[in-house]
Amino acid sequence: MSAARPRVPKILLLALSWSILHGSSAAAQQSTIPLWPTSAPLSHGATAEDQPSIDVYLPSDNPTATGVLVIPGGGYHYLAAPEGKPVALWLQSHGIAAFVLHYRVDPYRYPAEMLDGLRAVRLVRSKAKEFGIADTKIGVWGFSAGGHLASYVMTQSQRTLLPPQDAIDSISARPDFGILAYPVISMRPGVTHHGSHESLLGPDATPDLETLLSNELHVTADTPPAFLFSTTDDGVVAVQNSVAFYQACIDHHVSAEMHLFEHGPHGVVLAQNLPGPDAWPSLLATWMTRHGWMKQ
């Protein structure tokens, strides 16, 4: 039986205002697609929490043929709903196809979560023509612990975790760009978010496993361009996570842009009505437009 889901932190509810105000003008969610046609690898059961999937949000017009896999956070213990649908609607309103990932969390442990993230990119790429997107314009956008999963996919997409299940598993899982919002990046003690570490790796994680899942250590010249956002006084996920990933990108000559705001709590999502951080979605839109992934 899946673990009980804790209440969503109040600050995350800021994101719902965008959905309420703008949701009626955006097209509805088109469908939900399971990541695997039968039972997911390493599955413990047959509930929705055991069978990962993506929710599909397609815009009426996609001038840049871009798609983004949205990965909510929740400390690998639950999925934070305000970091899913409201973000998909924001992308959809900007003419971008969005795919909200429902991945497995606690009591699942590594590597189930990573399998889900890699498979989701492959599935979207396999259906690129159906979704009206280019298979060379697929990004990932992760929040908090979802940022850890997104940064894993960005840096370790070539890693084989299980033998291929079908033809989709032969498709590249490397995203073409990544957006990391107040992300967990590292699993190293003193830097990581303790809850995410415990839910993903369990209480007896070895130093080797912590190193393997510290994504700042796996950036290479092949890592896709990255956009990072965080707040300096985030009291949940230390800003050092973002800084470490950005520094690794610079060290390996990977295109990267980072915006750190002085104040702001964890989990601000799109930061409506929060002076300072509320500028970050516009900065992101400018970055995406400059790279050809959005048309403003």
Coordinates of N, CA, C and O in Angstrom, one line a residue, residues 67-148:
G67 N 8.2 21.0 -26.9 CA 7.5 20.2 -25.8 C 8.3 20.2 -24.5 O 9.5 20.2 -24.6
V68 N 7.6 20.3 -23.4 CA 8.3 20.3 -22.1 C 7.7 19.3 -21.2 O 6.5 19.3 -21.0
L69 N 8.5 18.4 -20.6 CA 8.1 17.5 -19.6 C 8.2 18.2 -18.2 O 9.3 18.6 -17.8
V70 N 7.1 18.3 -17.5 CA 7.0 19.0 -16.3 C 7.1 18.0 -15.1 O 6.3 17.0 -15.1
I71 N 8.0 18.2 -14.2 CA 8.3 17.2 -13.2 C 8.1 17.9 -11.8 O 8.9 18.6 -11.3
P72 N 6.9 17.7 -11.2 CA 6.6 18.3 -9.9 C 7.6 17.7 -8.8 O 8.1 16.6 -8.9
G73 N 7.7 18.5 -7.7 CA 8.5 18.1 -6.6 C 7.6 17.4 -5.5 O 6.5 16.9 -5.9
G74 N 8.1 17.4 -4.3 CA 7.4 16.7 -3.2 C 8.3 15.9 -2.4 O 7.9 15.0 -1.7
G75 N 9.6 16.1 -2.5 CA 10.6 15.4 -1.7 C 10.7 13.9 -1.9 O 11.1 13.2 -1.1
Y76 N 10.3 13.5 -3.1 CA 10.2 12.1 -3.5 C 9.3 11.3 -2.5 O 9.4 10.1 -2.4
H77 N 8.4 12.1 -1.9 CA 7.4 11.4 -0.9 C 6.0 11.6 -1.4 O 5.1 10.8 -1.1
Y78 N 5.7 12.6 -2.2 CA 4.4 12.9 -2.8 C 4.7 13.8 -4.0 O 5.8 14.2 -4.3
L79 N 3.6 14.0 -4.8 CA 3.8 14.9 -6.0 C 3.0 16.2 -5.7 O 1.8 16.1 -5.4
A80 N 3.7 17.3 -5.8 CA 3.1 18.6 -5.5 C 2.3 19.1 -6.6 O 2.8 19.5 -7.7
A81 N 0.9 19.0 -6.5 CA 0.0 19.3 -7.6 C 0.2 20.7 -8.2 O 0.1 20.9 -9.4
P82 N 0.4 21.7 -7.4 CA 0.6 23.1 -8.0 C 1.8 23.2 -8.9 O 2.0 24.2 -9.6
E83 N 2.7 22.3 -8.8 CA 3.9 22.3 -9.7 C 3.7 21.4 -10.9 O 4.6 21.2 -11.7
G84 N 2.4 21.0 -11.2 CA 2.1 20.2 -12.3 C 1.2 21.0 -13.3 O 1.6 21.7 -14.2
K85 N -0.1 20.9 -13.1 CA -1.1 21.5 -14.0 C -0.9 23.0 -14.2 O -0.9 23.4 -15.3
P86 N -0.8 23.8 -13.1 CA -0.6 25.2 -13.4 C 0.6 25.6 -14.3 O 0.5 26.5 -15.1
V87 N 1.7 24.8 -14.1 CA 2.8 25.0 -15.0 C 2.6 24.6 -16.4 O 2.9 25.3 -17.4
A88 N 1.8 23.5 -16.6 CA 1.5 23.0 -17.9 C 0.6 24.1 -18.6 O 0.8 24.3 -19.8
L89 N -0.3 24.7 -17.8 CA -1.2 25.7 -18.4 C -0.4 26.9 -18.8 O -0.7 27.6 -19.8
W90 N 0.6 27.3 -18.0 CA 1.5 28.4 -18.4 C 2.2 28.1 -19.7 O 2.2 29.0 -20.6
L91 N 2.8 26.9 -19.8 CA 3.4 26.6 -21.1 C 2.4 26.5 -22.2 O 2.7 27.1 -23.3
Q92 N 1.3 26.0 -22.0 CA 0.3 25.8 -23.1 C -0.1 27.2 -23.5 O -0.3 27.5 -24.7
S93 N -0.3 28.2 -22.6 CA -0.7 29.5 -23.0 C 0.4 30.2 -23.8 O 0.1 31.2 -24.5
H94 N 1.6 29.8 -23.7 CA 2.7 30.3 -24.5 C 3.0 29.5 -25.7 O 4.1 29.6 -26.3
G95 N 2.1 28.7 -26.1 CA 2.2 27.9 -27.4 C 3.2 26.8 -27.3 O 3.8 26.4 -28.3
I96 N 3.3 26.1 -26.1 CA 4.2 25.0 -25.9 C 3.5 23.8 -25.4 O 2.6 23.9 -24.5
A97 N 3.8 22.6 -26.0 CA 3.1 21.4 -25.5 C 3.7 21.0 -24.2 O 5.0 21.1 -24.0
A98 N 2.9 20.6 -23.2 CA 3.4 20.3 -21.9 C 2.9 18.9 -21.5 O 1.8 18.5 -21.9
F99 N 3.7 18.2 -20.8 CA 3.5 16.8 -20.3 C 3.8 16.7 -18.9 O 5.0 16.8 -18.5
V100 N 2.8 16.6 -18.0 CA 3.1 16.5 -16.6 C 3.3 15.1 -16.2 O 2.5 14.2 -16.4
L101 N 4.5 14.8 -15.6 CA 4.9 13.5 -15.2 C 4.4 13.1 -13.8 O 4.6 13.8 -12.8
H102 N 3.7 12.0 -13.8 CA 3.3 11.3 -12.5 C 4.3 10.2 -12.3 O 4.1 9.1 -12.9
Y103 N 5.3 10.4 -11.5 CA 6.3 9.4 -11.3 C 6.1 8.7 -9.9 O 5.5 9.2 -9.0
R104 N 6.8 7.6 -9.7 CA 6.6 6.9 -8.5 C 7.5 7.5 -7.4 O 8.6 8.0 -7.7
V105 N 7.0 7.5 -6.2 CA 7.6 8.1 -5.1 C 7.6 7.1 -3.9 O 7.1 6.0 -4.0
D106 N 8.1 7.5 -2.7 CA 8.1 6.7 -1.5 C 6.7 6.0 -1.4 O 5.7 6.6 -1.5
P107 N 6.7 4.7 -1.2 CA 7.8 3.8 -0.7 C 8.8 3.3 -1.8 O 9.6 2.4 -1.5
Y108 N 8.6 3.8 -3.0 CA 9.6 3.4 -4.1 C 10.9 4.0 -3.8 O 11.0 5.1 -3.2
R109 N 12.0 3.4 -4.2 CA 13.3 3.9 -4.0 C 14.0 3.9 -5.4 O 13.5 3.3 -6.3
Y110 N 15.2 4.5 -5.4 CA 16.1 4.4 -6.6 C 16.2 3.0 -7.0 O 16.4 2.1 -6.1
P111 N 16.1 2.6 -8.3 CA 16.1 3.5 -9.4 C 14.7 3.7 -10.1 O 14.6 4.2 -11.2
A112 N 13.6 3.4 -9.4 CA 12.3 3.5 -10.0 C 12.0 4.9 -10.5 O 11.5 5.1 -11.6
E113 N 12.3 5.9 -9.7 CA 12.1 7.3 -10.1 C 12.8 7.7 -11.3 O 12.3 8.4 -12.2
M114 N 14.1 7.2 -11.4 CA 14.9 7.6 -12.6 C 14.4 6.8 -13.8 O 14.4 7.4 -14.9
L115 N 14.0 5.6 -13.6 CA 13.4 4.9 -14.8 C 12.2 5.6 -15.3 O 12.0 5.8 -16.5
D116 N 11.4 6.2 -14.4 CA 10.2 6.9 -14.9 C 10.5 8.2 -15.6 O 10.0 8.5 -16.7
G117 N 11.5 8.9 -15.1 CA 12.0 10.1 -15.8 C 12.5 9.9 -17.2 O 12.2 10.6 -18.1
L118 N 13.4 8.9 -17.3 CA 14.0 8.6 -18.6 C 13.0 8.1 -19.5 O 13.0 8.5 -20.7
R119 N 12.1 7.2 -19.1 CA 11.1 6.7 -19.9 C 10.1 7.8 -20.4 O 9.7 7.7 -21.6
A120 N 9.8 8.8 -19.6 CA 8.9 9.8 -20.0 C 9.5 10.6 -21.2 O 8.8 11.0 -22.1
V121 N 10.8 10.9 -21.1 CA 11.4 11.7 -22.2 C 11.3 10.8 -23.5 O 11.0 11.3 -24.6
R122 N 11.6 9.6 -23.4 CA 11.6 8.7 -24.5 C 10.2 8.5 -25.1 O 10.0 8.5 -26.3
L123 N 9.2 8.4 -24.2 CA 7.8 8.3 -24.7 C 7.4 9.6 -25.4 O 6.8 9.5 -26.5
V124 N 7.7 10.7 -24.9 CA 7.3 12.0 -25.6 C 8.0 12.1 -26.9 O 7.4 12.4 -27.9
R125 N 9.3 11.7 -26.9 CA 10.0 11.8 -28.2 C 9.5 10.8 -29.2 O 9.4 11.1 -30.4
S126 N 9.1 9.6 -28.7 CA 8.5 8.6 -29.7 C 7.2 9.1 -30.3 O 6.8 8.6 -31.4
K127 N 6.5 10.0 -29.6 CA 5.2 10.5 -30.1 C 5.3 11.9 -30.6 O 4.3 12.6 -30.6
A128 N 6.5 12.4 -30.9 CA 6.7 13.8 -31.2 C 5.8 14.2 -32.4 O 5.1 15.3 -32.3
K129 N 5.7 13.4 -33.4 CA 4.9 13.8 -34.6 C 3.4 13.9 -34.2 O 2.7 14.8 -34.5
E130 N 2.9 13.0 -33.4 CA 1.5 13.0 -32.9 C 1.2 14.2 -32.1 O 0.1 14.8 -32.1
F131 N 2.2 14.7 -31.3 CA 2.0 15.8 -30.4 C 2.3 17.1 -31.1 O 2.1 18.2 -30.5
G132 N 2.8 17.1 -32.3 CA 3.1 18.3 -33.1 C 4.3 19.0 -32.6 O 4.4 20.2 -32.7
I133 N 5.3 18.2 -32.1 CA 6.5 18.8 -31.7 C 7.7 18.2 -32.4 O 7.6 17.2 -33.1
A134 N 8.9 18.9 -32.3 CA 10.1 18.4 -32.9 C 10.8 17.5 -31.9 O 10.9 17.9 -30.7
D135 N 11.4 16.4 -32.4 CA 12.1 15.5 -31.5 C 13.4 16.1 -31.0 O 14.1 15.5 -30.2
T136 N 13.8 17.3 -31.5 CA 15.0 18.0 -31.1 C 14.7 19.2 -30.3 O 15.6 20.0 -30.0
K137 N 13.4 19.3 -29.8 CA 13.0 20.5 -29.0 C 12.1 20.0 -27.8 O 11.0 20.4 -27.6
I138 N 12.7 19.1 -27.1 CA 12.0 18.5 -25.9 C 12.8 18.8 -24.6 O 14.0 18.5 -24.5
G139 N 12.2 19.6 -23.8 CA 12.9 20.0 -22.5 C 12.3 19.3 -21.3 O 11.2 18.7 -21.4
V140 N 13.0 19.5 -20.2 CA 12.4 19.0 -18.9 C 12.4 20.2 -18.0 O 13.3 21.1 -18.0
W141 N 11.4 20.3 -17.1 CA 11.3 21.4 -16.1 C 10.9 20.8 -14.8 O 9.8 20.3 -14.6
G142 N 11.9 20.8 -13.9 CA 11.7 20.2 -12.6 C 11.7 21.1 -11.4 O 12.5 22.1 -11.4
F143 N 10.9 20.9 -10.5 CA 10.8 21.7 -9.2 C 11.2 20.9 -8.0 O 10.9 19.8 -7.9
S144 N 12.1 21.5 -7.2 CA 12.5 20.9 -6.0 C 13.1 19.5 -6.2 O 14.0 19.3 -7.0
A145 N 12.5 18.4 -5.6 CA 12.9 17.1 -5.9 C 12.7 16.7 -7.3 O 13.5 15.9 -7.9
G146 N 11.7 17.3 -8.0 CA 11.5 17.1 -9.4 C 12.7 17.7 -10.2 O 13.0 17.2 -11.3
G147 N 13.3 18.7 -9.6 CA 14.5 19.3 -10.2 C 15.7 18.3 -10.1 O 16.6 18.3 -11.0
H148 N 15.7 17.5 -9.0 CA 16.7 16.5 -9.0 C 16.5 15.4 -10.1 O 17.5 15.0 -10.8

